PDB file of C-alpha atoms in Angstrom:
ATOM      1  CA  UNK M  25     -20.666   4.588   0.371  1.00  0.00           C
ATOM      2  CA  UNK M  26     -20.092   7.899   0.059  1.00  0.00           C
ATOM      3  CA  UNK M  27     -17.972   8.485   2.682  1.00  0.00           C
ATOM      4  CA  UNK M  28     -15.723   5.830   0.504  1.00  0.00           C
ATOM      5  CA  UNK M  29     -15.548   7.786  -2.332  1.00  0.00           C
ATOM      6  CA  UNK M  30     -14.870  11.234  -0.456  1.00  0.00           C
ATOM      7  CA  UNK M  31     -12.195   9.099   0.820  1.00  0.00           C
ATOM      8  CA  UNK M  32     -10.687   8.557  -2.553  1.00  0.00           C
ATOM      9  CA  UNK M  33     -10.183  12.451  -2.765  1.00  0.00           C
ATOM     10  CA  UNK M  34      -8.314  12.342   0.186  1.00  0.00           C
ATOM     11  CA  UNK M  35      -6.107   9.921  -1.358  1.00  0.00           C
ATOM     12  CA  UNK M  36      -5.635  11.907  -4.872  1.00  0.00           C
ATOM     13  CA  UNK M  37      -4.642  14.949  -2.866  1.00  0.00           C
ATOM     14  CA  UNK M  38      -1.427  12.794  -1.252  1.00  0.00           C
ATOM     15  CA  UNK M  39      -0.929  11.167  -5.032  1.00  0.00           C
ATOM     16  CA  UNK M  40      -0.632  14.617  -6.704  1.00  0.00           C
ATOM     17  CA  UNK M  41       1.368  16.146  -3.394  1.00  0.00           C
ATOM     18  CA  UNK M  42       3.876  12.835  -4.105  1.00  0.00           C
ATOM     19  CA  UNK M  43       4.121  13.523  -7.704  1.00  0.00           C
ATOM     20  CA  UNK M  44       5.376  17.344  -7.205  1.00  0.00           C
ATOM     21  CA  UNK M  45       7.875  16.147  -4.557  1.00  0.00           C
ATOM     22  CA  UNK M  46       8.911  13.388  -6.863  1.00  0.00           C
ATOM     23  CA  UNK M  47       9.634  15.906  -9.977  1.00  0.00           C
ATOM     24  CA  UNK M  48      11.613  18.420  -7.732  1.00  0.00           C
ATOM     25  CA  UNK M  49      13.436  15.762  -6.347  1.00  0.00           C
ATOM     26  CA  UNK M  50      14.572  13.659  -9.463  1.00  0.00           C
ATOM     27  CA  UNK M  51      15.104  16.765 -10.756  1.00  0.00           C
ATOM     28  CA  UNK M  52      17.795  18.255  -8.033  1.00  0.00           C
ATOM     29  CA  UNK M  53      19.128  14.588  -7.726  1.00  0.00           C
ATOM     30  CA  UNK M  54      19.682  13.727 -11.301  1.00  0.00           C
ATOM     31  CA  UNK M  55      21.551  17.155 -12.018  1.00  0.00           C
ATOM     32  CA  UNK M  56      23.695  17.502  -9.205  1.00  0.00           C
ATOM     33  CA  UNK M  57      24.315  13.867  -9.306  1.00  0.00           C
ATOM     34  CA  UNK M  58      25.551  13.952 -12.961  1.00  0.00           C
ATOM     35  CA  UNK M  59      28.014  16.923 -12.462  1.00  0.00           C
ATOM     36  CA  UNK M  60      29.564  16.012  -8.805  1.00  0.00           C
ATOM     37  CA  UNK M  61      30.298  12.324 -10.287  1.00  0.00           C
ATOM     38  CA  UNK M  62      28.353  10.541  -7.657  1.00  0.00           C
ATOM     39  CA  UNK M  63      26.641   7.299  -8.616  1.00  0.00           C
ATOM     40  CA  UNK M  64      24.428   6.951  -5.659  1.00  0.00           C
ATOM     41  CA  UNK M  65      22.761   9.830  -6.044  1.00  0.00           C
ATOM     42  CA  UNK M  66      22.011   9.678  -9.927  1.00  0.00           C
ATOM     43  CA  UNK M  67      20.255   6.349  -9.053  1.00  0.00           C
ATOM     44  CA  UNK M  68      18.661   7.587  -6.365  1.00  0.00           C
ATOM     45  CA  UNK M  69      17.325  10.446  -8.756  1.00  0.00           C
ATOM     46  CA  UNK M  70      16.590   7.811 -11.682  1.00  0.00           C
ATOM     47  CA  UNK M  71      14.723   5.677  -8.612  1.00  0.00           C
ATOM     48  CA  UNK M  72      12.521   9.288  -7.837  1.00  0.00           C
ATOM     49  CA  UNK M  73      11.628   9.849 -11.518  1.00  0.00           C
ATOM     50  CA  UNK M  74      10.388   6.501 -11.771  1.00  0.00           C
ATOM     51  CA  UNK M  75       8.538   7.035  -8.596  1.00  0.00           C
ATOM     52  CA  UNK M  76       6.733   9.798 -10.918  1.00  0.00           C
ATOM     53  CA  UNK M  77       5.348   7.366 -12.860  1.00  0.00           C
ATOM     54  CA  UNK M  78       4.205   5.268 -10.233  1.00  0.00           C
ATOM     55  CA  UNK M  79       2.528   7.982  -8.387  1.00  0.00           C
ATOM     56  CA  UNK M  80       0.744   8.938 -11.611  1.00  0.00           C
ATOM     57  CA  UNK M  81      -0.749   5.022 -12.046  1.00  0.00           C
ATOM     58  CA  UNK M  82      -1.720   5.491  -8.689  1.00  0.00           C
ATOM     59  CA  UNK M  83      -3.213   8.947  -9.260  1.00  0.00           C
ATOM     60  CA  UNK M  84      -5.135   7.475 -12.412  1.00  0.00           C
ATOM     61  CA  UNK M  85      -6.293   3.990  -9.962  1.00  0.00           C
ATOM     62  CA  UNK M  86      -7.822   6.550  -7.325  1.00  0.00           C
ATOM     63  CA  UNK M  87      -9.464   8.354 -10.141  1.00  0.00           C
ATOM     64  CA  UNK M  88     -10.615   5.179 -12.140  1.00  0.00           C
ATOM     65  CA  UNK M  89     -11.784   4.166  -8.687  1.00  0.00           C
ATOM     66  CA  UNK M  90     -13.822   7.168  -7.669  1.00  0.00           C
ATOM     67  CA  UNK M  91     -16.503   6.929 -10.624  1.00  0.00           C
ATOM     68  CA  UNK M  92     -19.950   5.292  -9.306  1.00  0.00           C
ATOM     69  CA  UNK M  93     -20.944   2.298  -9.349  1.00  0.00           C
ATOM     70  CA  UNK M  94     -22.716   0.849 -13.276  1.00  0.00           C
ATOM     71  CA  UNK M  95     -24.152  -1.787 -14.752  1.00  0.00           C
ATOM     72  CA  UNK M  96     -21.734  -3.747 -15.516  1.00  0.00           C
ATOM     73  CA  UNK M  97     -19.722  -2.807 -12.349  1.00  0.00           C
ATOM     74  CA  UNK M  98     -21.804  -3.090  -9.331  1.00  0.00           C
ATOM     75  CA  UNK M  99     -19.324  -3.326  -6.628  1.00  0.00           C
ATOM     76  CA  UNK M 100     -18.142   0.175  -7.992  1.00  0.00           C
ATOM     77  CA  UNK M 101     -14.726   0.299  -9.382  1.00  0.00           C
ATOM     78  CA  UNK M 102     -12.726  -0.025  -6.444  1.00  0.00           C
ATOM     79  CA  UNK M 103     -10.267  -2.135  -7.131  1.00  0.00           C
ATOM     80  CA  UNK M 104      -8.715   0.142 -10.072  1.00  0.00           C
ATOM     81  CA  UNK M 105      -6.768   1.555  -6.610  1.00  0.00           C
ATOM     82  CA  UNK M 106      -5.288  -1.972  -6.198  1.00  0.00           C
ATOM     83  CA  UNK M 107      -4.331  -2.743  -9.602  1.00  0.00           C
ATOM     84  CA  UNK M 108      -2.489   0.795  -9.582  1.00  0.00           C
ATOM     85  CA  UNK M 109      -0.544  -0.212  -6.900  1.00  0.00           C
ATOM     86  CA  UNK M 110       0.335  -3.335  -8.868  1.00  0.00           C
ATOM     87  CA  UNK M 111       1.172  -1.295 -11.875  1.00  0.00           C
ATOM     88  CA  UNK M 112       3.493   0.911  -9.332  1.00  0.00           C
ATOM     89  CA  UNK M 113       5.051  -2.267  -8.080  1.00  0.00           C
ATOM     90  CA  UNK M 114       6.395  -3.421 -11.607  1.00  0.00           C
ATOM     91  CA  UNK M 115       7.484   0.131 -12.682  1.00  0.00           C
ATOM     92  CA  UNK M 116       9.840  -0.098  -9.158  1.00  0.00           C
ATOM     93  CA  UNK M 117      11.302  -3.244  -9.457  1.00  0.00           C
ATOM     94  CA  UNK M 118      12.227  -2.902 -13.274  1.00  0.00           C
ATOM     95  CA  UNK M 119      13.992   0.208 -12.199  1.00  0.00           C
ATOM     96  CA  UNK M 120      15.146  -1.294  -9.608  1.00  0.00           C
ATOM     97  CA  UNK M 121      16.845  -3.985 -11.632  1.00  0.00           C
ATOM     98  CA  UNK M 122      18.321  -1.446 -14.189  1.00  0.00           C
ATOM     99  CA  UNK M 123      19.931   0.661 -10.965  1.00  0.00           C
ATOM    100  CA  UNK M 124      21.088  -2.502  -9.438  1.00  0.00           C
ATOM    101  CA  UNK M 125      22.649  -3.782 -12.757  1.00  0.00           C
ATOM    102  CA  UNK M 126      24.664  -0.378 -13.214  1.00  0.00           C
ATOM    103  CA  UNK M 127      25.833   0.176  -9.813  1.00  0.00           C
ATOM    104  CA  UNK M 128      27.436  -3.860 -10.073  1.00  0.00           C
ATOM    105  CA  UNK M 129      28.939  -3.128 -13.244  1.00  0.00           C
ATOM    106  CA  UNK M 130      30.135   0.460 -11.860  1.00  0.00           C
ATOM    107  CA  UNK M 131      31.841  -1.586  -8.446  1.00  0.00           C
ATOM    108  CA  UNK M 132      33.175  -4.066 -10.593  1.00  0.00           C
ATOM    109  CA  UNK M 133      34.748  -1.979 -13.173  1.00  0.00           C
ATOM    110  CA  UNK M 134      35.197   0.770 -10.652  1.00  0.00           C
ATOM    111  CA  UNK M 135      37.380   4.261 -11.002  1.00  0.00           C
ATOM    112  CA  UNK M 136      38.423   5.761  -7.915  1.00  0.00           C
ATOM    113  CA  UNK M 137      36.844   9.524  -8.180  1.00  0.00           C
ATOM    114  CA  UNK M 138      35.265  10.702  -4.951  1.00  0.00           C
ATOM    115  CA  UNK M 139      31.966  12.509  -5.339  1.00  0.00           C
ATOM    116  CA  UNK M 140      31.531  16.482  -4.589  1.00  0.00           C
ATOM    117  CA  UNK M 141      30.148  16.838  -0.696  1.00  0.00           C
ATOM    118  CA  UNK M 142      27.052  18.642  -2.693  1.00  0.00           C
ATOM    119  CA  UNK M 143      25.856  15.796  -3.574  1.00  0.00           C
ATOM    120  CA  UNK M 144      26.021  14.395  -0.007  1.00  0.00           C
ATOM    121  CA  UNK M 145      23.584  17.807   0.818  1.00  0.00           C
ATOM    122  CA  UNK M 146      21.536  16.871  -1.240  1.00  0.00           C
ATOM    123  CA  UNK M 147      20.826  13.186  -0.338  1.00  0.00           C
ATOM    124  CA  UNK M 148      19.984  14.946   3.219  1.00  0.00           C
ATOM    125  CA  UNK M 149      17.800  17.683   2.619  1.00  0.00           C
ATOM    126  CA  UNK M 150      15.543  15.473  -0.277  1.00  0.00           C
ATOM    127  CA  UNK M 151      15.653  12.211   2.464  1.00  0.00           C
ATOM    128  CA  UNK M 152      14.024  15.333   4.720  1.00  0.00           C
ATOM    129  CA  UNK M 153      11.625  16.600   2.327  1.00  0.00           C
ATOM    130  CA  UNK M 154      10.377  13.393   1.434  1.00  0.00           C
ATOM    131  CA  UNK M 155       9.624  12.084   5.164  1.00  0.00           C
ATOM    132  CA  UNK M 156       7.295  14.592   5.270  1.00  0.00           C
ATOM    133  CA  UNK M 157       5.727  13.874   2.265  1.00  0.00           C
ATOM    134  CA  UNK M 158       5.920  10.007   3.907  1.00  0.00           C
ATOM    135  CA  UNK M 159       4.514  11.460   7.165  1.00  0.00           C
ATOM    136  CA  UNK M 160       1.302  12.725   5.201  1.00  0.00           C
ATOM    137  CA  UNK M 161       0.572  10.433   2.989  1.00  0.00           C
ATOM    138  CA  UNK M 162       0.701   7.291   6.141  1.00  0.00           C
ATOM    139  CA  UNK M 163      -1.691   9.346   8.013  1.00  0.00           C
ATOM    140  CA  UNK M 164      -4.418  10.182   5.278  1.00  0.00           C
ATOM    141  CA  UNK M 165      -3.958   6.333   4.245  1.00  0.00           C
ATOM    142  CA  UNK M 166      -3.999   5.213   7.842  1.00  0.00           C
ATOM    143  CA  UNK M 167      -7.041   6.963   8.029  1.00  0.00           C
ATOM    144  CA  UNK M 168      -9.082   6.046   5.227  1.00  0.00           C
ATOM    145  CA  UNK M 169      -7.770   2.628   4.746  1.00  0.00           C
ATOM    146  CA  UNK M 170      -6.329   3.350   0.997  1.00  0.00           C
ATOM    147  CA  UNK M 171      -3.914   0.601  -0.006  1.00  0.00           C
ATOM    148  CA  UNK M 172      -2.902   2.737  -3.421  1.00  0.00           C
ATOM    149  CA  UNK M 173      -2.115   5.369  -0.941  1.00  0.00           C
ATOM    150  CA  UNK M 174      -0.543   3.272   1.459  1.00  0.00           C
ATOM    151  CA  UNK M 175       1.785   1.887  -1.280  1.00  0.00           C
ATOM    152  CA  UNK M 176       2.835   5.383  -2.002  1.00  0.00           C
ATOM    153  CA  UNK M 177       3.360   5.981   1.371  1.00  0.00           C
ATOM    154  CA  UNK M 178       5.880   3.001   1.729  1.00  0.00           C
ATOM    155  CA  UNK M 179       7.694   4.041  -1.427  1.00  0.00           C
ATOM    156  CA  UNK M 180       8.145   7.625   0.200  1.00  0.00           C
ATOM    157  CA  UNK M 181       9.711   6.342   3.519  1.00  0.00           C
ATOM    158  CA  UNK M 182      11.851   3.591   0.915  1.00  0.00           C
ATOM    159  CA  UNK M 183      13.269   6.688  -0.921  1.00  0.00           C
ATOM    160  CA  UNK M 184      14.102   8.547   2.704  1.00  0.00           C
ATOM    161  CA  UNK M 185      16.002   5.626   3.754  1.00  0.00           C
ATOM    162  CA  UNK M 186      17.313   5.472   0.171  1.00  0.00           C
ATOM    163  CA  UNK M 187      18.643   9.290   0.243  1.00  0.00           C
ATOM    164  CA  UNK M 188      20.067   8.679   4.002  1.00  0.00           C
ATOM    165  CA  UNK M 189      21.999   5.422   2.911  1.00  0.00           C
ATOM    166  CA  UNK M 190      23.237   7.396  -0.663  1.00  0.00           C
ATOM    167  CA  UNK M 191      24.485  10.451   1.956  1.00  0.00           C
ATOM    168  CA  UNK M 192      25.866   7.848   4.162  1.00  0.00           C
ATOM    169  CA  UNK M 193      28.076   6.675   0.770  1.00  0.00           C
ATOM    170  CA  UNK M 194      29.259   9.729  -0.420  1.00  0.00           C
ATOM    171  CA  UNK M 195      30.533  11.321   2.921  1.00  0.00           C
ATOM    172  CA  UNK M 196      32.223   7.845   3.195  1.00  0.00           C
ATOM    173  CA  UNK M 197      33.882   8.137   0.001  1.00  0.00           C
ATOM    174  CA  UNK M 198      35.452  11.487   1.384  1.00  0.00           C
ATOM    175  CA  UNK M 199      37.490   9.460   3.854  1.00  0.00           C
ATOM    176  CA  UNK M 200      39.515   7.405   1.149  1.00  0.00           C
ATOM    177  CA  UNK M 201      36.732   5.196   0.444  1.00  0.00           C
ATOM    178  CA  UNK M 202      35.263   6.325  -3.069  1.00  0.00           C
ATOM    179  CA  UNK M 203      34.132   2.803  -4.053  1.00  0.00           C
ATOM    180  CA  UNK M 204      31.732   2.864  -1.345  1.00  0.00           C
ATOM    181  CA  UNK M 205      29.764   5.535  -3.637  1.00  0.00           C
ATOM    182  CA  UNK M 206      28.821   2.977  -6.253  1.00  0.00           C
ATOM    183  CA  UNK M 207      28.187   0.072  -3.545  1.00  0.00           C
ATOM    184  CA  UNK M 208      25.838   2.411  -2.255  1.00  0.00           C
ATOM    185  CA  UNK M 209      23.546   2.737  -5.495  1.00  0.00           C
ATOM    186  CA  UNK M 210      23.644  -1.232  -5.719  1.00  0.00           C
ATOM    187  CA  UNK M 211      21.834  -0.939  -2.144  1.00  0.00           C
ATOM    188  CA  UNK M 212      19.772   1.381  -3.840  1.00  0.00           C
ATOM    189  CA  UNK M 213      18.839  -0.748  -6.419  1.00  0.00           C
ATOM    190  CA  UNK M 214      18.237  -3.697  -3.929  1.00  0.00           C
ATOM    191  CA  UNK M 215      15.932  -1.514  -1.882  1.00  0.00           C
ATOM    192  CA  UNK M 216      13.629   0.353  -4.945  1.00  0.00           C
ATOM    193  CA  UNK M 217      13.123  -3.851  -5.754  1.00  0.00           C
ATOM    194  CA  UNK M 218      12.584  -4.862  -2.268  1.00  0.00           C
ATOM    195  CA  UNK M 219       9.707  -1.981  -1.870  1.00  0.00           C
ATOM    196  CA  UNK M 220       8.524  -2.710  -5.396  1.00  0.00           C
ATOM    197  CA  UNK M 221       8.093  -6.547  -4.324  1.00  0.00           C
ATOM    198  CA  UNK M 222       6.663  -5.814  -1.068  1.00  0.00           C
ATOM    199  CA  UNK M 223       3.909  -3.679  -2.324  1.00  0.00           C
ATOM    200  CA  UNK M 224       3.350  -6.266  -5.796  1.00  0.00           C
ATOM    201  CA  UNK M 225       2.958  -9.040  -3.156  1.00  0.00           C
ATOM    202  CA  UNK M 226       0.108  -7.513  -1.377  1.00  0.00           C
ATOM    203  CA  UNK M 227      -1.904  -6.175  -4.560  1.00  0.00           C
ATOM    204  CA  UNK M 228      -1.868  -9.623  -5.992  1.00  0.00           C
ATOM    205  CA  UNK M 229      -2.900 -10.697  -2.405  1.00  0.00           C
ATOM    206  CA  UNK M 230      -5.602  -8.130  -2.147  1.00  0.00           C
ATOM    207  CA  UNK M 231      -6.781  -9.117  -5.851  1.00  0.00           C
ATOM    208  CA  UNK M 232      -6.573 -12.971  -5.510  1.00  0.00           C
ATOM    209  CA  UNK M 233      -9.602 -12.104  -2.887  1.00  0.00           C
ATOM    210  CA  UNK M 234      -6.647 -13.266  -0.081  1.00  0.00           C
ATOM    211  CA  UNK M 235      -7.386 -12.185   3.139  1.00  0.00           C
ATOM    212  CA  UNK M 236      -5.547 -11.997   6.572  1.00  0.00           C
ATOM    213  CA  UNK M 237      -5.995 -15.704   8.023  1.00  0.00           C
ATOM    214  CA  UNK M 238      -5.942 -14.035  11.778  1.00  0.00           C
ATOM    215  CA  UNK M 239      -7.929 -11.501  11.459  1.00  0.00           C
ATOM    216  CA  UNK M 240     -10.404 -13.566   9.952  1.00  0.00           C
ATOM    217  CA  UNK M 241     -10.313 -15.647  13.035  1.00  0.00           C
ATOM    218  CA  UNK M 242     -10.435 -12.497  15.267  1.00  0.00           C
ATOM    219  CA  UNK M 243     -13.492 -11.552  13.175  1.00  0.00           C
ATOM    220  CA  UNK M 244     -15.415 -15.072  14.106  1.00  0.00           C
ATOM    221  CA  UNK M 245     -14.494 -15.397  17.702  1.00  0.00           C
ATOM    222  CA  UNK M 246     -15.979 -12.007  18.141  1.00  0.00           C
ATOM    223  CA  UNK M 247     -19.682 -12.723  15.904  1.00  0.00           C
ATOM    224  CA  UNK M 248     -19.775 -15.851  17.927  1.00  0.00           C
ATOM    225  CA  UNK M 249     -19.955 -13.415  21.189  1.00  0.00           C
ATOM    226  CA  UNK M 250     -22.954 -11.768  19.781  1.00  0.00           C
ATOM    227  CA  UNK M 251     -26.539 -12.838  21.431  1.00  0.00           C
ATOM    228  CA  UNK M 252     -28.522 -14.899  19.454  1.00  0.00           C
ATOM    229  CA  UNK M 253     -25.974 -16.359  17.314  1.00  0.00           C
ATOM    230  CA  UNK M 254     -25.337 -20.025  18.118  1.00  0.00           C
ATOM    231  CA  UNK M 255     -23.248 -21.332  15.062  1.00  0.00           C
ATOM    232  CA  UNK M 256     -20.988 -19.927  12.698  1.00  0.00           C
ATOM    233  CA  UNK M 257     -21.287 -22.246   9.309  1.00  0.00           C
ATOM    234  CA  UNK M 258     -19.215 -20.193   6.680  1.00  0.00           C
ATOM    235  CA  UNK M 259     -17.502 -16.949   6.742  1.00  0.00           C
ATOM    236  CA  UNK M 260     -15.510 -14.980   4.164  1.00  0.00           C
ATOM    237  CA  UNK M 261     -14.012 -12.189   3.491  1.00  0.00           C
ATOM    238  CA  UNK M 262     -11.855  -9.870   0.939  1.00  0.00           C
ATOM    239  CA  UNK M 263     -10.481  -6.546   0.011  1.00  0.00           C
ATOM    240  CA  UNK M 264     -12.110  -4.086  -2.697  1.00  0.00           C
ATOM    241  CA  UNK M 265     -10.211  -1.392  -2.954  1.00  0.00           C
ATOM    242  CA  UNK M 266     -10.452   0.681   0.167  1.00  0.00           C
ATOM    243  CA  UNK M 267     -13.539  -1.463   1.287  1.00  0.00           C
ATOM    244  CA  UNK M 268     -13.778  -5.029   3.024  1.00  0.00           C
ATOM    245  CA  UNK M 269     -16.663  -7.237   1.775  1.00  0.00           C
ATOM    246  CA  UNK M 270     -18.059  -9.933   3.728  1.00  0.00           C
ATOM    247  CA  UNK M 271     -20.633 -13.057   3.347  1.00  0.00           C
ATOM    248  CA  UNK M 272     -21.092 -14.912   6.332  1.00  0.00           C
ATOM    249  CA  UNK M 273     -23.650 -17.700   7.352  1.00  0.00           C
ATOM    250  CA  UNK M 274     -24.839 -17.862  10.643  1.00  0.00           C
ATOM    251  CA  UNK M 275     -27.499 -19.989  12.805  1.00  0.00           C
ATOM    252  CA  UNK M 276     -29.661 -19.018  14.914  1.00  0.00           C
ATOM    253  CA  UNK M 277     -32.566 -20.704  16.965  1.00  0.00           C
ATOM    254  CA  UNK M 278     -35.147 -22.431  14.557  1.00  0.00           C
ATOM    255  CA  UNK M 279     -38.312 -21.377  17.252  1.00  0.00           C
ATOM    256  CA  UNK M 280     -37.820 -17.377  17.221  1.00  0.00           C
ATOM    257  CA  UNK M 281     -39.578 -15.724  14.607  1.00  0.00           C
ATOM    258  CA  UNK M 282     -38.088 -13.923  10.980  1.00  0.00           C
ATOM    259  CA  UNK M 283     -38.267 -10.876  12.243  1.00  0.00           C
ATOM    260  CA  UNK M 284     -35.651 -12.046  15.611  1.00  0.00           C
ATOM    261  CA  UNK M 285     -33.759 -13.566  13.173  1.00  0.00           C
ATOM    262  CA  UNK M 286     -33.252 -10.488  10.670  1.00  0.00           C
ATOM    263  CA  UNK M 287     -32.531  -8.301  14.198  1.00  0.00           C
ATOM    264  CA  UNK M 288     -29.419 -10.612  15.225  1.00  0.00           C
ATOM    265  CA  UNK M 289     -28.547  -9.986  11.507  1.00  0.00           C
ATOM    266  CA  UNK M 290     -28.112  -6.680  12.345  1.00  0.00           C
ATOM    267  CA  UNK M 291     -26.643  -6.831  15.618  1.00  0.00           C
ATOM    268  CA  UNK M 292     -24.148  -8.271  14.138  1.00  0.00           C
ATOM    269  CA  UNK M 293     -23.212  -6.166  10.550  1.00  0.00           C
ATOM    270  CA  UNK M 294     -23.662  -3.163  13.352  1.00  0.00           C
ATOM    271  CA  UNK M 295     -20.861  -4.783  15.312  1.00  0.00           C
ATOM    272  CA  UNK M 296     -18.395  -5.402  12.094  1.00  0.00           C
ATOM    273  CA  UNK M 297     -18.937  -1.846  10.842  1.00  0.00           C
ATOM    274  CA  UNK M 298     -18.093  -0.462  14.289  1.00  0.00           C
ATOM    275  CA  UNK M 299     -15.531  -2.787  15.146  1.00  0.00           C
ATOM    276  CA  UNK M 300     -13.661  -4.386  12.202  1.00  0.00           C
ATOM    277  CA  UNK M 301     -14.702  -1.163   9.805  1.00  0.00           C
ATOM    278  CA  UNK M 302     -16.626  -4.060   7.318  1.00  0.00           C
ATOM    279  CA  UNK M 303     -17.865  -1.753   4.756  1.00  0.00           C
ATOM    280  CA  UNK M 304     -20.734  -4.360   3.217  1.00  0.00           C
ATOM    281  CA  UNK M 305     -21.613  -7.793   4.690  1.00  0.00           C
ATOM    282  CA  UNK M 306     -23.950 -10.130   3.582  1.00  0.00           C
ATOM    283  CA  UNK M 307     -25.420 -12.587   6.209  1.00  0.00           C
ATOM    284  CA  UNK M 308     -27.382 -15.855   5.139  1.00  0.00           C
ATOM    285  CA  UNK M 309     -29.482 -17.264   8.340  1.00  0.00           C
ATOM    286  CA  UNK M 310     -29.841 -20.557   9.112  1.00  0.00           C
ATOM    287  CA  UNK M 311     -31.443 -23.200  11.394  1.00  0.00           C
ATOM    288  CA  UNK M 312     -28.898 -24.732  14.140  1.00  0.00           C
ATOM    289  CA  UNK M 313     -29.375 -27.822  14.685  1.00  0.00           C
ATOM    290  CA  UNK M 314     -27.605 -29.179  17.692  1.00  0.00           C
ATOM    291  CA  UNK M 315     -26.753 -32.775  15.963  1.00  0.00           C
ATOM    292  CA  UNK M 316     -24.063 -30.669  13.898  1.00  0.00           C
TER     293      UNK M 316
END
């Protein structure tokens, strides 16, 4: 368990390192997207200071979810992390929506003014900056399995994509094509609410105690391979935060003695932590009986 919440600080390090990009950033974009005329990039830089705010609710879930485990919350408070990522979700798509609403208004009622190569710059270099930020935050999430991390991870590679397409846009309106400027901040818009969706779709997963259907199955067909067990009655599983919880009923042979019994137990929560990473299971034992 401790290892878990050493974990956490892992994941608070790549929150707080995605909140300093994110000011810089919406900072750079927002200015110089204001003064070269380009529409693109002031929603890409209204889409970064947004991501602020979502990077600080995920800062604040890792936090909530660091403090130990209480009376009232015995499982710890793990699954602050998920509802973060929730909460980061919602922030993105309502932004989304507002960027997405502007830019369609903005085609439709459009004003041919082509948008100062500047701006184009600076879609590039802040796409760059941020893939690295994306680049650190996948691998410390990879690593310790943090979904409020990995959700700030996905919004970082989103927003490189984001300041790629917005460059793409601008250097296009250079050619003759200025409308393509504010056609590029409605993709904008669609992709901050795609990612937003995306990421709210697997924290209400994750918090509805869902839980990958095949996986599951990979999990059984592999505790059915370990000796001693001869049925597999019930098994479940969800996500807590950065942990998996199991409770799983096995049978076993009614002749060999409690203390067999308890050792196939272990066998196979041994074989879950090593293999599947299942940070707590709980295993009932039970008689097989061959007429089931």
């Amino acid at each position: 368990m401790e290892e878990k919440y050493s974990h956490l600080k892992l994941a608070e390090r790549g929150a707080k390192i995605s909140i300093i990009a994110y000011i810089g950033l919406s900072s750079l974009k927002l200015g110089i997207g204001y003064f070269s005329g380009s529409k693109a990039l002031f929603a890409d830089g209204l889409n970064n200071a947004t991501d602020i705010f979502s990077s600080i609710a995920v800062l604040i879930g890792l936090k909530i979810s660091g403090k130990p485990a209480d009376a009232e919350h015995a499982y710890g408070h793990f699954r602050a992390e998920t509802i973060s990522s929730l909460i980061a979700a919602l922030i993105m798509i309502a932004v989304g929506l507002q960027v997405l609403y502007t830019a369609v208004r903005d085609t439709i009622f459009f004003k041919a003014k082509a948008p100062d190569m500047t701006a184009a710059m600076t879609a590039i270099v802040c796409a760059v900056v941020i893939y690295f930020v994306y680049r650190y935050n996948l691998r410390v999430a990879t690593e310790i399995n943090s979904s409020g991390l990995m959700a700030a991870a996905k919004d970082n590679l989103s927003d490189a994509y984001v300041g790629i397409g917005t460059a793409v846009g601008i250097i296009a309106s250079q050619f003759g094509f200025p409308w393509i400027d504010p056609l590029a901040a409605a993709v904008v818009g669609y992709l901050i609410i795609k990612t937003g969706w995306d990421i709210f779709i697997e924290a209400a997963h994750n918090l509805t105690d869902g839980f990958d259907k095949a996986l599951l199955d990979q999990i059984q067909e592999r505790i059915s391979q370990v000796p001693g067990v001869e049925n597999i009655e019930d098994i479940k599983a969800r996500i807590h935060g950065n942990m998996t919880l199991m409770d799983l009923v096995i049978s076993v042979n009614p002749q060999i003695s409690v203390l067999q019994g308890h050792d196939i137990a272990e066998l196979v929560e041994e074989m879950l932590h090593d293999e599947f990473e299942i940070s707590q299971v709980i295993i009932h034992i039970e008689p097989f009986r061959s007429e089931r």
